[in-house]
Short mmCIF file of C-alpha atoms in Angstrom, two decimals:
data_model
loop_
_atom_site.label_atom_id
_atom_site.label_comp_id
_atom_site.label_asym_id
_atom_site.label_seq_id
_atom_site.Cartn_x
_atom_site.Cartn_y
_atom_site.Cartn_z
CA UNK A 29 39.70 -15.28 -5.81
CA UNK A 30 42.99 -15.50 -7.34
CA UNK A 31 42.54 -15.13 -10.62
CA UNK A 32 40.25 -11.98 -10.50
CA UNK A 33 43.26 -10.46 -8.67
CA UNK A 34 45.28 -11.34 -11.34
CA UNK A 35 43.36 -9.86 -13.67
CA UNK A 36 43.29 -6.56 -11.35
CA UNK A 37 47.07 -6.43 -11.08
CA UNK A 38 47.46 -7.00 -15.26
CA UNK A 39 45.06 -4.23 -16.13
CA UNK A 40 46.34 -0.70 -13.81
CA UNK A 41 44.12 1.55 -15.45
CA UNK A 42 41.21 -0.46 -13.63
CA UNK A 43 42.95 0.92 -10.23
CA UNK A 44 43.14 4.10 -11.81
CA UNK A 45 39.77 4.39 -12.90
CA UNK A 46 38.76 2.76 -9.11
CA UNK A 47 40.73 5.45 -7.45
CA UNK A 48 39.16 8.16 -9.22
CA UNK A 49 35.80 7.17 -8.43
CA UNK A 50 36.15 6.57 -5.52
CA UNK A 51 37.39 10.23 -5.23
CA UNK A 52 34.37 11.38 -7.05
CA UNK A 53 32.30 9.25 -5.06
CA UNK A 54 33.21 10.78 -1.68
CA UNK A 55 32.91 14.06 -2.70
CA UNK A 56 29.48 13.43 -4.21
CA UNK A 57 28.60 11.89 -0.73
CA UNK A 58 29.64 14.70 1.20
CA UNK A 59 27.16 17.21 -1.29
CA UNK A 60 24.71 14.83 -1.17
CA UNK A 61 24.70 14.69 2.67
CA UNK A 62 24.66 18.60 2.59
CA UNK A 63 21.63 18.42 0.56
CA UNK A 64 19.85 15.35 2.68
CA UNK A 65 20.63 17.70 5.56
CA UNK A 66 19.08 20.79 3.87
CA UNK A 67 16.16 19.10 2.81
CA UNK A 68 15.57 17.50 6.34
CA UNK A 69 15.85 20.97 7.69
CA UNK A 70 13.08 22.26 5.43
CA UNK A 71 11.42 18.93 6.38
CA UNK A 72 11.51 19.44 9.54
CA UNK A 73 10.42 23.52 9.75
CA UNK A 74 7.36 22.21 7.00
CA UNK A 75 6.07 19.87 9.71
CA UNK A 76 6.68 22.30 12.74
CA UNK A 77 4.79 24.76 10.97
CA UNK A 78 1.98 22.31 10.11
CA UNK A 79 1.83 21.34 13.74
CA UNK A 80 1.42 24.70 14.86
CA UNK A 81 -1.65 25.57 12.45
CA UNK A 82 -2.89 22.12 13.60
CA UNK A 83 -2.43 23.23 17.38
CA UNK A 84 -4.25 26.41 16.99
CA UNK A 85 -7.00 24.58 14.92
CA UNK A 86 -7.20 21.89 17.51
CA UNK A 87 -7.54 24.29 20.34
CA UNK A 88 -10.94 25.50 18.63
CA UNK A 89 -12.04 22.56 17.85
CA UNK A 90 -11.68 21.40 21.73
CA UNK A 91 -13.68 24.16 22.58
CA UNK A 92 -16.39 23.43 20.59
CA UNK A 93 -16.09 19.79 21.54
CA UNK A 94 -15.90 20.87 25.55
CA UNK A 95 -19.36 22.85 25.22
CA UNK A 96 -20.85 19.82 23.38
CA UNK A 97 -19.98 17.81 26.12
CA UNK A 98 -21.15 20.41 28.34
CA UNK A 99 -24.89 20.39 26.90
CA UNK A 100 -24.97 16.97 26.98
CA UNK A 101 -24.44 17.04 30.95
CA UNK A 102 -26.60 19.73 30.86
CA UNK A 103 -29.72 17.55 29.51
CA UNK A 104 -28.82 14.37 31.09
CA UNK A 105 -29.13 16.37 34.38
CA UNK A 106 -32.42 18.03 33.49
CA UNK A 107 -34.20 14.54 32.25
CA UNK A 108 -33.07 13.08 35.29
CA UNK A 109 -34.13 16.40 37.80
CA UNK A 110 -36.73 17.76 35.68
CA UNK A 111 -37.81 21.23 37.15
CA UNK A 112 -41.35 22.15 36.78
CA UNK A 113 -42.79 25.67 36.88
CA UNK A 114 -45.98 27.60 35.32
CA UNK A 115 -44.06 28.26 32.10
CA UNK A 116 -42.93 24.93 31.71
CA UNK A 117 -46.40 23.14 32.38
CA UNK A 118 -48.01 25.99 29.63
CA UNK A 119 -45.22 24.38 27.45
CA UNK A 120 -46.17 20.94 27.80
CA UNK A 121 -49.76 21.45 27.77
CA UNK A 122 -49.15 23.66 24.33
CA UNK A 123 -47.31 20.65 23.18
CA UNK A 124 -50.32 17.71 23.33
CA UNK A 125 -52.59 19.98 21.56
CA UNK A 126 -50.07 21.00 18.90
CA UNK A 127 -48.22 17.68 18.51
CA UNK A 128 -50.95 16.35 15.29
CA UNK A 129 -49.64 19.41 13.45
CA UNK A 130 -47.16 18.90 10.59
CA UNK A 131 -44.85 21.53 12.22
CA UNK A 132 -44.79 22.79 15.44
CA UNK A 133 -42.95 25.18 17.88
CA UNK A 134 -42.63 25.75 21.50
CA UNK A 135 -40.76 28.68 23.02
CA UNK A 136 -40.53 29.94 26.06
CA UNK A 137 -41.95 33.13 27.69
CA UNK A 138 -38.50 34.70 27.50
CA UNK A 139 -38.50 37.04 24.20
CA UNK A 140 -34.94 35.74 23.16
CA UNK A 141 -35.64 32.27 23.74
CA UNK A 142 -34.96 29.67 20.94
CA UNK A 143 -38.02 27.66 19.62
CA UNK A 144 -38.14 24.28 19.53
CA UNK A 145 -38.96 22.73 16.23
CA UNK A 146 -41.19 19.30 15.92
CA UNK A 147 -43.24 17.27 13.71
CA UNK A 148 -46.43 15.71 14.02
CA UNK A 149 -47.31 12.02 15.69
CA UNK A 150 -47.74 10.53 12.01
CA UNK A 151 -44.99 11.99 10.06
CA UNK A 152 -42.81 10.73 13.04
CA UNK A 153 -43.41 6.98 11.70
CA UNK A 154 -41.27 7.72 8.37
CA UNK A 155 -38.25 7.03 10.18
CA UNK A 156 -37.81 3.49 12.01
CA UNK A 157 -35.14 5.45 14.48
CA UNK A 158 -37.85 7.88 15.70
CA UNK A 159 -39.97 7.02 18.57
CA UNK A 160 -42.36 9.46 20.78
CA UNK A 161 -43.20 7.97 24.06
CA UNK A 162 -46.09 9.76 25.60
CA UNK A 163 -45.26 8.87 29.22
CA UNK A 164 -42.46 10.81 31.47
CA UNK A 165 -39.85 10.20 29.66
CA UNK A 166 -41.23 12.30 26.89
CA UNK A 167 -42.20 15.18 29.26
CA UNK A 168 -38.94 15.74 31.14
CA UNK A 169 -37.06 15.30 27.42
CA UNK A 170 -39.04 18.13 26.57
CA UNK A 171 -38.61 19.99 30.24
CA UNK A 172 -34.74 19.78 29.30
CA UNK A 173 -34.86 20.68 26.12
CA UNK A 174 -36.69 23.87 27.25
CA UNK A 175 -34.28 24.47 29.58
CA UNK A 176 -31.79 24.26 26.98
CA UNK A 177 -33.06 26.82 24.91
CA UNK A 178 -32.65 29.49 27.92
CA UNK A 179 -28.27 28.50 27.57
CA UNK A 180 -28.40 28.27 23.89
CA UNK A 181 -29.90 31.76 23.10
CA UNK A 182 -26.75 33.27 24.67
CA UNK A 183 -24.54 31.33 22.00
CA UNK A 184 -22.66 33.81 19.64
CA UNK A 185 -22.01 32.42 16.38
CA UNK A 186 -19.78 35.03 15.10
CA UNK A 187 -17.38 34.39 18.02
CA UNK A 188 -17.82 30.78 17.99
CA UNK A 189 -15.43 28.19 16.12
CA UNK A 190 -18.57 25.81 15.35
CA UNK A 191 -21.29 27.52 13.33
CA UNK A 192 -24.12 25.98 14.76
CA UNK A 193 -24.90 23.81 18.03
CA UNK A 194 -28.36 22.04 18.00
CA UNK A 195 -30.32 18.39 20.14
CA UNK A 196 -32.11 16.07 17.70
CA UNK A 197 -34.54 14.02 19.44
CA UNK A 198 -35.61 10.69 18.58
CA UNK A 199 -39.27 12.21 19.74
CA UNK A 200 -39.42 14.09 16.70
CA UNK A 201 -38.12 17.70 17.31
CA UNK A 202 -34.62 19.59 17.44
CA UNK A 203 -33.26 22.71 19.12
CA UNK A 204 -30.76 24.75 16.85
CA UNK A 205 -28.88 27.99 17.62
CA UNK A 206 -29.93 28.90 14.25
CA UNK A 207 -33.34 28.54 14.25
CA UNK A 208 -35.24 27.73 10.92
CA UNK A 209 -37.06 30.54 9.05
CA UNK A 210 -40.47 29.18 8.45
CA UNK A 211 -42.37 25.65 8.34
CA UNK A 212 -40.89 24.47 4.99
CA UNK A 213 -37.34 25.05 6.13
CA UNK A 214 -38.37 23.11 9.53
CA UNK A 215 -39.32 20.59 7.53
CA UNK A 216 -36.50 20.28 4.98
CA UNK A 217 -34.15 20.51 7.81
CA UNK A 218 -35.71 17.32 9.69
CA UNK A 219 -35.60 15.39 6.38
CA UNK A 220 -31.94 16.04 5.93
CA UNK A 221 -30.96 15.90 9.39
CA UNK A 222 -32.64 11.82 9.64
CA UNK A 223 -30.56 10.89 6.47
CA UNK A 224 -27.45 12.38 7.78
CA UNK A 225 -25.02 9.66 9.38
CA UNK A 226 -24.25 12.15 12.24
CA UNK A 227 -27.77 10.69 13.12
CA UNK A 228 -27.84 7.32 11.79
CA UNK A 229 -24.35 6.45 13.41
CA UNK A 230 -25.68 7.51 16.99
CA UNK A 231 -27.90 4.19 17.28
CA UNK A 232 -26.85 1.76 19.85
CA UNK A 233 -26.14 -0.88 17.47
CA UNK A 234 -24.09 1.16 14.79
CA UNK A 235 -22.36 3.36 18.10
CA UNK A 236 -21.97 1.05 20.77
CA UNK A 237 -19.12 2.47 22.85
CA UNK A 238 -21.37 5.96 22.62
CA UNK A 239 -18.33 7.49 21.39
CA UNK A 240 -18.19 11.05 19.60
CA UNK A 241 -18.73 11.10 15.84
CA UNK A 242 -17.08 13.17 13.32
CA UNK A 243 -18.71 13.29 9.65
CA UNK A 244 -17.08 13.66 6.44
CA UNK A 245 -17.69 17.18 4.58
CA UNK A 246 -20.81 17.59 3.01
CA UNK A 247 -23.23 20.17 1.79
CA UNK A 248 -25.18 22.13 4.21
CA UNK A 249 -28.79 21.62 4.40
CA UNK A 250 -29.56 24.98 4.52
CA UNK A 251 -27.54 25.52 1.18
CA UNK A 252 -24.78 27.60 3.29
CA UNK A 253 -21.89 25.76 1.99
CA UNK A 254 -19.46 22.89 2.90
CA UNK A 255 -19.31 21.58 6.71
CA UNK A 256 -18.18 19.00 9.08
CA UNK A 257 -20.18 18.24 12.09
CA UNK A 258 -19.15 16.31 15.36
CA UNK A 259 -22.15 14.54 17.15
CA UNK A 260 -22.47 12.74 20.33
CA UNK A 261 -25.41 10.55 21.81
CA UNK A 262 -27.54 11.53 24.85
CA UNK A 263 -28.24 8.57 26.76
CA UNK A 264 -29.95 8.29 30.18
CA UNK A 265 -30.88 5.15 32.30
CA UNK A 266 -29.90 2.88 28.99
CA UNK A 267 -32.12 4.56 26.52
CA UNK A 268 -30.93 6.79 23.57
CA UNK A 269 -33.09 10.18 23.59
CA UNK A 270 -31.20 11.90 20.97
CA UNK A 271 -27.87 13.47 19.34
CA UNK A 272 -26.16 16.49 20.13
CA UNK A 273 -24.23 17.91 17.75
CA UNK A 274 -22.11 21.28 16.63
CA UNK A 275 -21.28 21.98 13.11
CA UNK A 276 -18.05 23.69 11.29
CA UNK A 277 -18.27 25.37 8.20
CA UNK A 278 -15.43 25.14 5.73
CA UNK A 279 -15.25 28.81 5.30
CA UNK A 280 -14.44 29.64 9.02
CA UNK A 281 -12.11 26.67 8.85
CA UNK A 282 -10.40 28.01 6.42
CA UNK A 283 -10.26 31.30 7.97
CA UNK A 284 -8.43 30.03 10.83
CA UNK A 285 -6.17 28.32 8.97
CA UNK A 286 -4.96 31.62 7.26
CA UNK A 287 -4.68 33.52 10.44
CA UNK A 288 -2.58 30.43 11.79
CA UNK A 289 -0.02 30.65 8.88
CA UNK A 290 2.82 32.75 8.66
CA UNK A 291 2.51 35.65 6.44
CA UNK A 292 5.62 35.28 4.79
CA UNK A 293 5.30 31.96 3.99
CA UNK A 294 4.22 30.43 0.83
CA UNK A 295 2.09 27.48 -0.21
CA UNK A 296 -0.97 26.34 0.07
CA UNK A 297 -2.95 24.34 3.51
CA UNK A 298 -5.35 22.31 2.84
CA UNK A 299 -7.70 20.29 5.24
CA UNK A 300 -8.88 16.86 4.24
CA UNK A 301 -11.66 15.01 5.96
CA UNK A 302 -11.27 11.27 6.69
CA UNK A 303 -12.44 10.15 3.45
CA UNK A 304 -9.54 12.70 1.87
CA UNK A 305 -12.27 15.35 0.60
CA UNK A 306 -11.16 18.60 0.63
CA UNK A 307 -12.82 20.91 3.66
CA UNK A 308 -10.63 24.09 3.35
CA UNK A 309 -7.83 25.88 1.84
CA UNK A 310 -5.83 28.62 2.64
CA UNK A 311 -5.28 29.64 -1.21
CA UNK A 312 -8.05 32.62 -1.82
CA UNK A 313 -6.79 33.47 -5.57
CA UNK A 314 -9.46 33.82 -7.99
CA UNK A 315 -7.35 30.81 -9.63
CA UNK A 316 -5.74 28.77 -7.20
CA UNK A 317 -3.67 25.62 -7.98
CA UNK A 318 -5.75 22.56 -8.59
CA UNK A 319 -5.97 20.60 -4.95
CA UNK A 320 -4.26 17.09 -4.54
CA UNK A 321 -5.04 14.89 -7.95
CA UNK A 322 -6.24 11.12 -7.53
CA UNK A 323 -3.02 9.81 -7.96
CA UNK A 324 -1.46 11.72 -5.25
CA UNK A 325 -4.48 11.39 -2.90
CA UNK A 326 -3.94 7.59 -3.46
CA UNK A 327 -0.33 7.82 -2.20
CA UNK A 328 -1.24 9.68 0.82
CA UNK A 329 -3.96 7.28 1.75
CA UNK A 330 -1.17 4.46 1.47
CA UNK A 331 1.10 6.23 3.61
CA UNK A 332 -1.54 7.56 6.31
CA UNK A 333 -2.53 3.79 6.77
CA UNK A 334 1.34 3.83 8.57
CA UNK A 335 2.31 6.69 9.34
CA UNK A 336 1.28 9.88 11.36
CA UNK A 337 3.34 12.44 9.57
CA UNK A 338 5.37 12.74 6.46
CA UNK A 339 6.13 14.35 2.87
CA UNK A 340 6.08 13.40 -0.38
CA UNK A 341 6.02 14.44 -4.39
CA UNK A 342 3.55 15.15 -6.55
CA UNK A 343 5.09 16.59 -10.07
CA UNK A 344 6.81 19.94 -9.13
CA UNK A 345 4.68 20.14 -5.68
CA UNK A 346 6.66 19.11 -2.11
CA UNK A 347 3.77 18.20 -0.02
CA UNK A 348 4.16 17.93 3.86
CA UNK A 349 1.11 16.21 5.96
CA UNK A 350 -0.03 15.72 9.01
CA UNK A 351 -2.61 13.38 10.47
CA UNK A 352 -5.36 15.98 12.24
CA UNK A 353 -7.26 14.06 14.67
CA UNK A 354 -10.09 16.41 15.55
CA UNK A 355 -11.77 15.54 12.08
CA UNK A 356 -9.90 12.04 11.42
CA UNK A 357 -8.53 13.16 8.32
CA UNK A 358 -5.32 15.21 7.37
CA UNK A 359 -3.65 18.78 7.17
CA UNK A 360 -1.92 18.89 4.08
CA UNK A 361 0.80 21.91 3.01
CA UNK A 362 1.33 21.73 -1.06
CA UNK A 363 4.32 24.41 -1.74
CA UNK A 364 5.18 24.45 -5.48
CA UNK A 365 9.18 24.27 -6.46
CA UNK A 366 9.03 28.22 -7.15
CA UNK A 367 7.89 29.02 -4.02
CA UNK A 368 10.49 26.95 -2.73
CA UNK A 369 13.40 28.05 -4.55
CA UNK A 370 12.14 31.66 -3.30
CA UNK A 371 13.26 31.16 0.27
CA UNK A 372 16.61 30.93 1.48
CA UNK A 373 16.72 27.06 1.84
CA UNK A 374 15.60 27.14 -1.50
CA UNK A 375 18.59 29.07 -3.27
CA UNK A 376 20.67 26.97 -1.35
CA UNK A 377 19.37 24.02 -2.61
CA UNK A 378 20.07 25.34 -6.19
CA UNK A 379 23.74 25.67 -5.60
CA UNK A 380 24.33 22.01 -3.79
CA UNK A 381 21.83 20.53 -6.69
CA UNK A 382 24.46 22.09 -9.31
CA UNK A 383 27.33 20.88 -7.47
CA UNK A 384 25.03 17.34 -7.19
CA UNK A 385 24.59 17.27 -10.68
CA UNK A 386 28.09 18.13 -11.73
CA UNK A 387 29.74 15.28 -9.26
CA UNK A 388 26.70 12.64 -10.51
CA UNK A 389 27.74 13.11 -14.14
CA UNK A 390 31.25 12.27 -13.91
CA UNK A 391 30.26 9.24 -11.61
CA UNK A 392 28.17 7.81 -14.07
CA UNK A 393 30.81 8.03 -16.81
CA UNK A 394 33.18 6.57 -14.18
CA UNK A 395 30.77 3.88 -13.19
CA UNK A 396 30.00 2.77 -16.74
CA UNK A 397 33.36 2.06 -17.53
CA UNK A 398 34.03 0.19 -14.30
CA UNK A 399 30.96 -1.62 -14.96
CA UNK A 400 31.83 -2.86 -18.50
CA UNK A 401 35.20 -3.76 -17.41
CA UNK A 402 34.14 -5.61 -14.36
CA UNK A 403 30.93 -7.31 -16.27
CA UNK A 404 33.88 -8.57 -18.98
CA UNK A 405 36.19 -9.88 -15.86
CA UNK A 406 32.82 -12.18 -14.12
CA UNK A 407 31.88 -13.41 -17.65
CA UNK A 408 35.22 -14.40 -18.10
CA UNK A 409 35.84 -15.79 -14.45
CA UNK A 410 32.34 -17.87 -14.85
CA UNK A 411 33.17 -19.31 -18.22
CA UNK A 412 36.29 -20.79 -16.74
CA UNK A 413 34.79 -22.22 -13.67
CA UNK A 414 32.22 -23.62 -15.65
CA UNK A 415 34.64 -25.22 -17.89
CA UNK A 416 36.57 -26.58 -14.77
CA UNK A 417 33.54 -28.46 -13.53
CA UNK A 418 31.57 -29.62 -16.41
CA UNK A 419 31.91 -31.30 -19.84
CA UNK A 420 31.48 -29.56 -22.88
CA UNK A 421 29.87 -31.98 -24.54
CA UNK A 422 26.94 -33.29 -22.43
CA UNK A 423 27.19 -30.35 -19.74
CA UNK A 424 27.35 -32.68 -17.28
CA UNK A 425 29.89 -32.56 -14.40
CA UNK A 426 33.10 -33.66 -15.42
CA UNK A 427 35.23 -36.39 -13.18
CA UNK A 428 36.94 -34.10 -10.77
CA UNK A 429 33.73 -32.18 -9.61
CA UNK A 430 31.47 -35.04 -9.34
CA UNK A 431 34.12 -36.58 -7.46
CA UNK A 432 34.35 -33.77 -4.61
CA UNK A 433 30.37 -33.02 -4.80
CA UNK A 434 29.79 -36.57 -4.50
CA UNK A 435 32.04 -37.08 -1.54
CA UNK A 436 30.98 -34.47 -0.08
CA UNK A 437 27.05 -35.90 -0.31
CA UNK A 438 28.28 -38.93 1.24
CA UNK A 439 29.79 -37.47 4.17
CA UNK A 440 26.52 -35.47 4.87
CA UNK A 441 24.49 -38.78 4.60
CA UNK A 442 27.16 -40.53 7.03
CA UNK A 443 26.62 -38.10 9.76
CA UNK A 444 22.86 -38.33 9.13
CA UNK A 445 22.88 -41.94 9.23
CA UNK A 446 21.18 -42.02 5.81
CA UNK A 447 22.23 -44.22 2.79
CA UNK A 448 24.59 -43.37 0.14
CA UNK A 449 23.86 -45.21 -2.97
CA UNK A 450 26.37 -44.99 -6.72
CA UNK A 451 25.39 -46.21 -10.20
CA UNK A 452 27.85 -46.20 -12.62
CA UNK A 453 26.89 -46.42 -16.05
CA UNK A 454 28.50 -47.24 -19.66
CA UNK A 455 27.12 -47.07 -23.22
CA UNK A 456 27.10 -50.44 -24.81
CA UNK A 457 29.33 -50.92 -27.88
CA UNK A 458 30.08 -47.32 -28.37
CA UNK A 459 33.50 -47.65 -30.08
CA UNK A 460 31.47 -49.48 -33.01
CA UNK A 461 29.36 -46.24 -33.14
CA UNK A 462 32.47 -44.23 -33.54
CA UNK A 463 34.22 -46.58 -36.02
CA UNK A 464 31.10 -47.10 -38.17
CA UNK A 465 29.61 -43.37 -38.20
CA UNK A 466 32.35 -41.31 -37.20
CA UNK A 467 32.93 -39.40 -33.69
CA UNK A 468 30.42 -36.60 -34.92
CA UNK A 469 27.18 -39.76 -34.47
CA UNK A 470 29.46 -40.58 -31.19
CA UNK A 471 28.60 -37.18 -29.85
CA UNK A 472 25.13 -37.33 -30.98
CA UNK A 473 24.62 -40.30 -28.74
CA UNK A 474 26.70 -39.08 -25.79
CA UNK A 475 24.42 -35.65 -25.49
CA UNK A 476 21.27 -37.95 -25.93
CA UNK A 477 22.09 -40.42 -23.04
CA UNK A 478 22.62 -37.07 -20.97
CA UNK A 479 19.79 -35.83 -21.73
CA UNK A 480 17.88 -38.61 -20.83
CA UNK A 481 19.96 -39.14 -17.21
CA UNK A 482 18.94 -35.94 -15.99
CA UNK A 483 15.28 -36.10 -17.13
CA UNK A 484 15.21 -39.27 -14.87
CA UNK A 485 17.47 -38.69 -11.84
CA UNK A 486 16.59 -35.59 -9.03
CA UNK A 487 17.66 -32.30 -8.80
CA UNK A 488 19.60 -33.17 -5.51
CA UNK A 489 21.30 -36.25 -7.05
CA UNK A 490 24.87 -35.96 -8.49
CA UNK A 491 25.34 -36.77 -12.02
CA UNK A 492 28.69 -36.58 -14.18
CA UNK A 493 30.41 -38.02 -16.90
CA UNK A 494 33.46 -39.91 -16.01
CA UNK A 495 35.17 -41.40 -18.90
CA UNK A 496 34.45 -41.83 -22.89
CA UNK A 497 30.95 -43.27 -22.56
CA UNK A 498 31.07 -43.90 -18.85
CA UNK A 499 28.54 -41.88 -16.53
CA UNK A 500 28.41 -41.90 -12.55
CA UNK A 501 24.99 -40.97 -10.73
CA UNK A 502 25.27 -40.24 -6.69
CA UNK A 503 22.23 -40.78 -4.97
CA UNK A 504 21.82 -39.49 -1.37
CA UNK A 505 19.73 -40.30 1.08
CA UNK A 506 18.75 -43.87 -1.44
CA UNK A 507 18.61 -47.11 -0.78
CA UNK A 508 20.07 -50.10 -2.64
CA UNK A 509 16.75 -51.39 -3.92
CA UNK A 510 15.71 -47.71 -4.96
CA UNK A 511 18.82 -46.99 -6.71
CA UNK A 512 18.17 -50.03 -8.61
CA UNK A 513 14.57 -49.01 -9.74
CA UNK A 514 16.46 -46.08 -10.98
CA UNK A 515 19.14 -47.83 -12.71
CA UNK A 516 16.58 -50.11 -14.53
CA UNK A 517 14.04 -46.56 -15.55
CA UNK A 518 17.56 -45.13 -16.89
CA UNK A 519 18.08 -48.23 -18.93
CA UNK A 520 14.86 -48.80 -20.17
CA UNK A 521 14.34 -44.74 -21.21
CA UNK A 522 17.47 -45.22 -23.22
CA UNK A 523 16.80 -48.79 -24.76
CA UNK A 524 13.35 -47.45 -25.54
CA UNK A 525 14.24 -44.31 -27.76
CA UNK A 526 16.14 -44.51 -31.32
CA UNK A 527 18.64 -41.53 -32.08
CA UNK A 528 18.48 -40.48 -35.83
CA UNK A 529 21.99 -39.58 -37.76
CA UNK A 530 22.04 -36.89 -40.03
CA UNK A 531 22.90 -39.39 -43.19
CA UNK A 532 18.96 -40.81 -42.18
CA UNK A 533 20.46 -43.57 -39.97
CA UNK A 534 18.60 -44.99 -36.93
CA UNK A 535 21.06 -46.20 -33.76
CA UNK A 536 19.63 -48.34 -31.06
CA UNK A 537 21.36 -47.24 -27.57
CA UNK A 538 21.44 -49.52 -24.99
CA UNK A 539 23.88 -49.27 -21.64
CA UNK A 540 24.71 -51.55 -18.80
CA UNK A 541 24.58 -50.19 -15.30
CA UNK A 542 26.14 -51.20 -11.81
CA UNK A 543 24.59 -50.19 -8.61
CA UNK A 544 26.42 -50.05 -5.08
CA UNK A 545 24.87 -49.07 -1.92
CA UNK A 546 26.63 -47.95 1.35
CA UNK A 547 24.03 -50.38 3.70
CA UNK A 548 25.49 -53.20 1.91
CA UNK A 549 29.04 -52.86 2.24
CA UNK A 550 29.04 -50.30 5.42
CA UNK A 551 31.35 -47.96 3.51
CA UNK A 552 30.46 -44.46 2.70
CA UNK A 553 33.84 -43.66 0.77
CA UNK A 554 32.60 -42.48 -2.65
CA UNK A 555 35.68 -44.04 -4.65
CA UNK A 556 34.83 -47.58 -2.95
CA UNK A 557 31.25 -47.29 -3.62
CA UNK A 558 32.13 -45.79 -7.38
CA UNK A 559 34.58 -48.94 -7.83
CA UNK A 560 32.25 -51.37 -6.45
CA UNK A 561 29.16 -50.06 -8.74
CA UNK A 562 32.35 -50.07 -11.72
CA UNK A 563 33.41 -54.11 -11.10
CA UNK A 564 29.18 -55.11 -11.18
CA UNK A 565 28.67 -52.56 -14.70
CA UNK A 566 31.77 -54.57 -16.07
CA UNK A 567 29.74 -57.77 -14.66
CA UNK A 568 26.60 -56.32 -16.52
CA UNK A 569 28.80 -56.17 -19.91
CA UNK A 570 30.28 -59.67 -19.62
CA UNK A 571 26.76 -61.36 -18.76
CA UNK A 572 24.72 -59.53 -21.97
CA UNK A 573 24.73 -56.07 -21.65
CA UNK A 574 21.73 -53.82 -21.86
CA UNK A 575 21.13 -54.67 -18.13
CA UNK A 576 21.33 -53.58 -14.31
CA UNK A 577 23.75 -55.40 -12.10
CA UNK A 578 23.53 -54.92 -8.42
CA UNK A 579 25.18 -58.13 -6.95
CA UNK A 580 28.48 -59.54 -7.20
#
């Protein structure tokens, strides 16, 4: 800390650069803050606009769903309490006569009534989910469907948000607000409906909660365009009779979106289904901008997993999105940079962007100058710190650093009631190496010995060079017997390998080691333990060298 402060004080240009940098940083921060506030204002306005459009669309969607639930309640009540009259009995008699035909129709006497369209008993067996019961259940369901046809004839497709409403029975017939035109269309429609998810997903095992199901976008069975369907199961007394459904055309959804979009607003508003397939968009130009690309949709899918609404960028497009509950999809508005700049907020953003770029440029060069100076300073500081704590030849801790660290480790072991051991090591006949082969050979031997020591001890052990050819190792949480084993491994590894000098000569390196432990003397003072290990080291030398001495 003192060293760094001295460097700063000795070079006043650093202080000048820092002061100018703070001024530029402060000015840029203020400008950037204004940009953020402007961006936030723009995002809020875009989200508010999307929410307004979503609410308008949801009201229409909810009205159609309410109608769906109304018809289900009516059907359930009609099945439980069937009404019999001469017309109904006549239609039931006609059903028994027609049921074996490939395609059959039932129609009330009212001229405007909607017909019930069905298939034969034999054709019914092609679909496992279908079941035509010949008992009272089938009679009651047909009676209820005939009653429903009276009300369904009052439906006006031109005024409703949904394009059609229909009932699909598991007994092999259906009732639609837009009846098929001929037998071929009846069969095609029925086969298509049986394969659609809006029917198959209503099976009790697929939909045990019996909740409303919303399909993804698909092509209409009569090739009228793209549609989304909402369906609910019709169950009475635990029996699944069929499915009630309302169908929404992409064209009509797009029309409502355009009506809800303010006239002065720019951009393309798109509705995607739960699989992120495009349902409808407000852009009706002959060559509209491409919908969101695959990469943008992938990012949107990831964001939708964690958020209900948000904003994102895609190239030059600014995208605002909110989850849209009725279709389990997402409502997205994409606005190009050019469209955004044309607005009042865009023009202000241009001015602020220019200011931000100017200040950022100045900040960049100032920052680079500071970084270079600080980097050099830190590099010098680290180099000095390393030199203060490590031996340059062996790259091990020097005596001072070793004693500081080992003393701290010994105190920690004492507080935790754990043993602490010390190994003192001295290379045998090292003076002869220097005298016979020179100091360069001696340095090579020391480096070799240091490498062997580092490979043998644990990472938490404290290892350092404390003299010319002397090394010391502090072993926390180590008993005396374990320390002796470590010392013996070091001795064996040093004696096993040979050091080759530059002239081709080979030297055998051995060492004498002394071991001391806190558990034998009851003392955790590192200097005391190191002194004891040192005495035993010299005892090992006097008694033959190349050995470990752990006793006095």
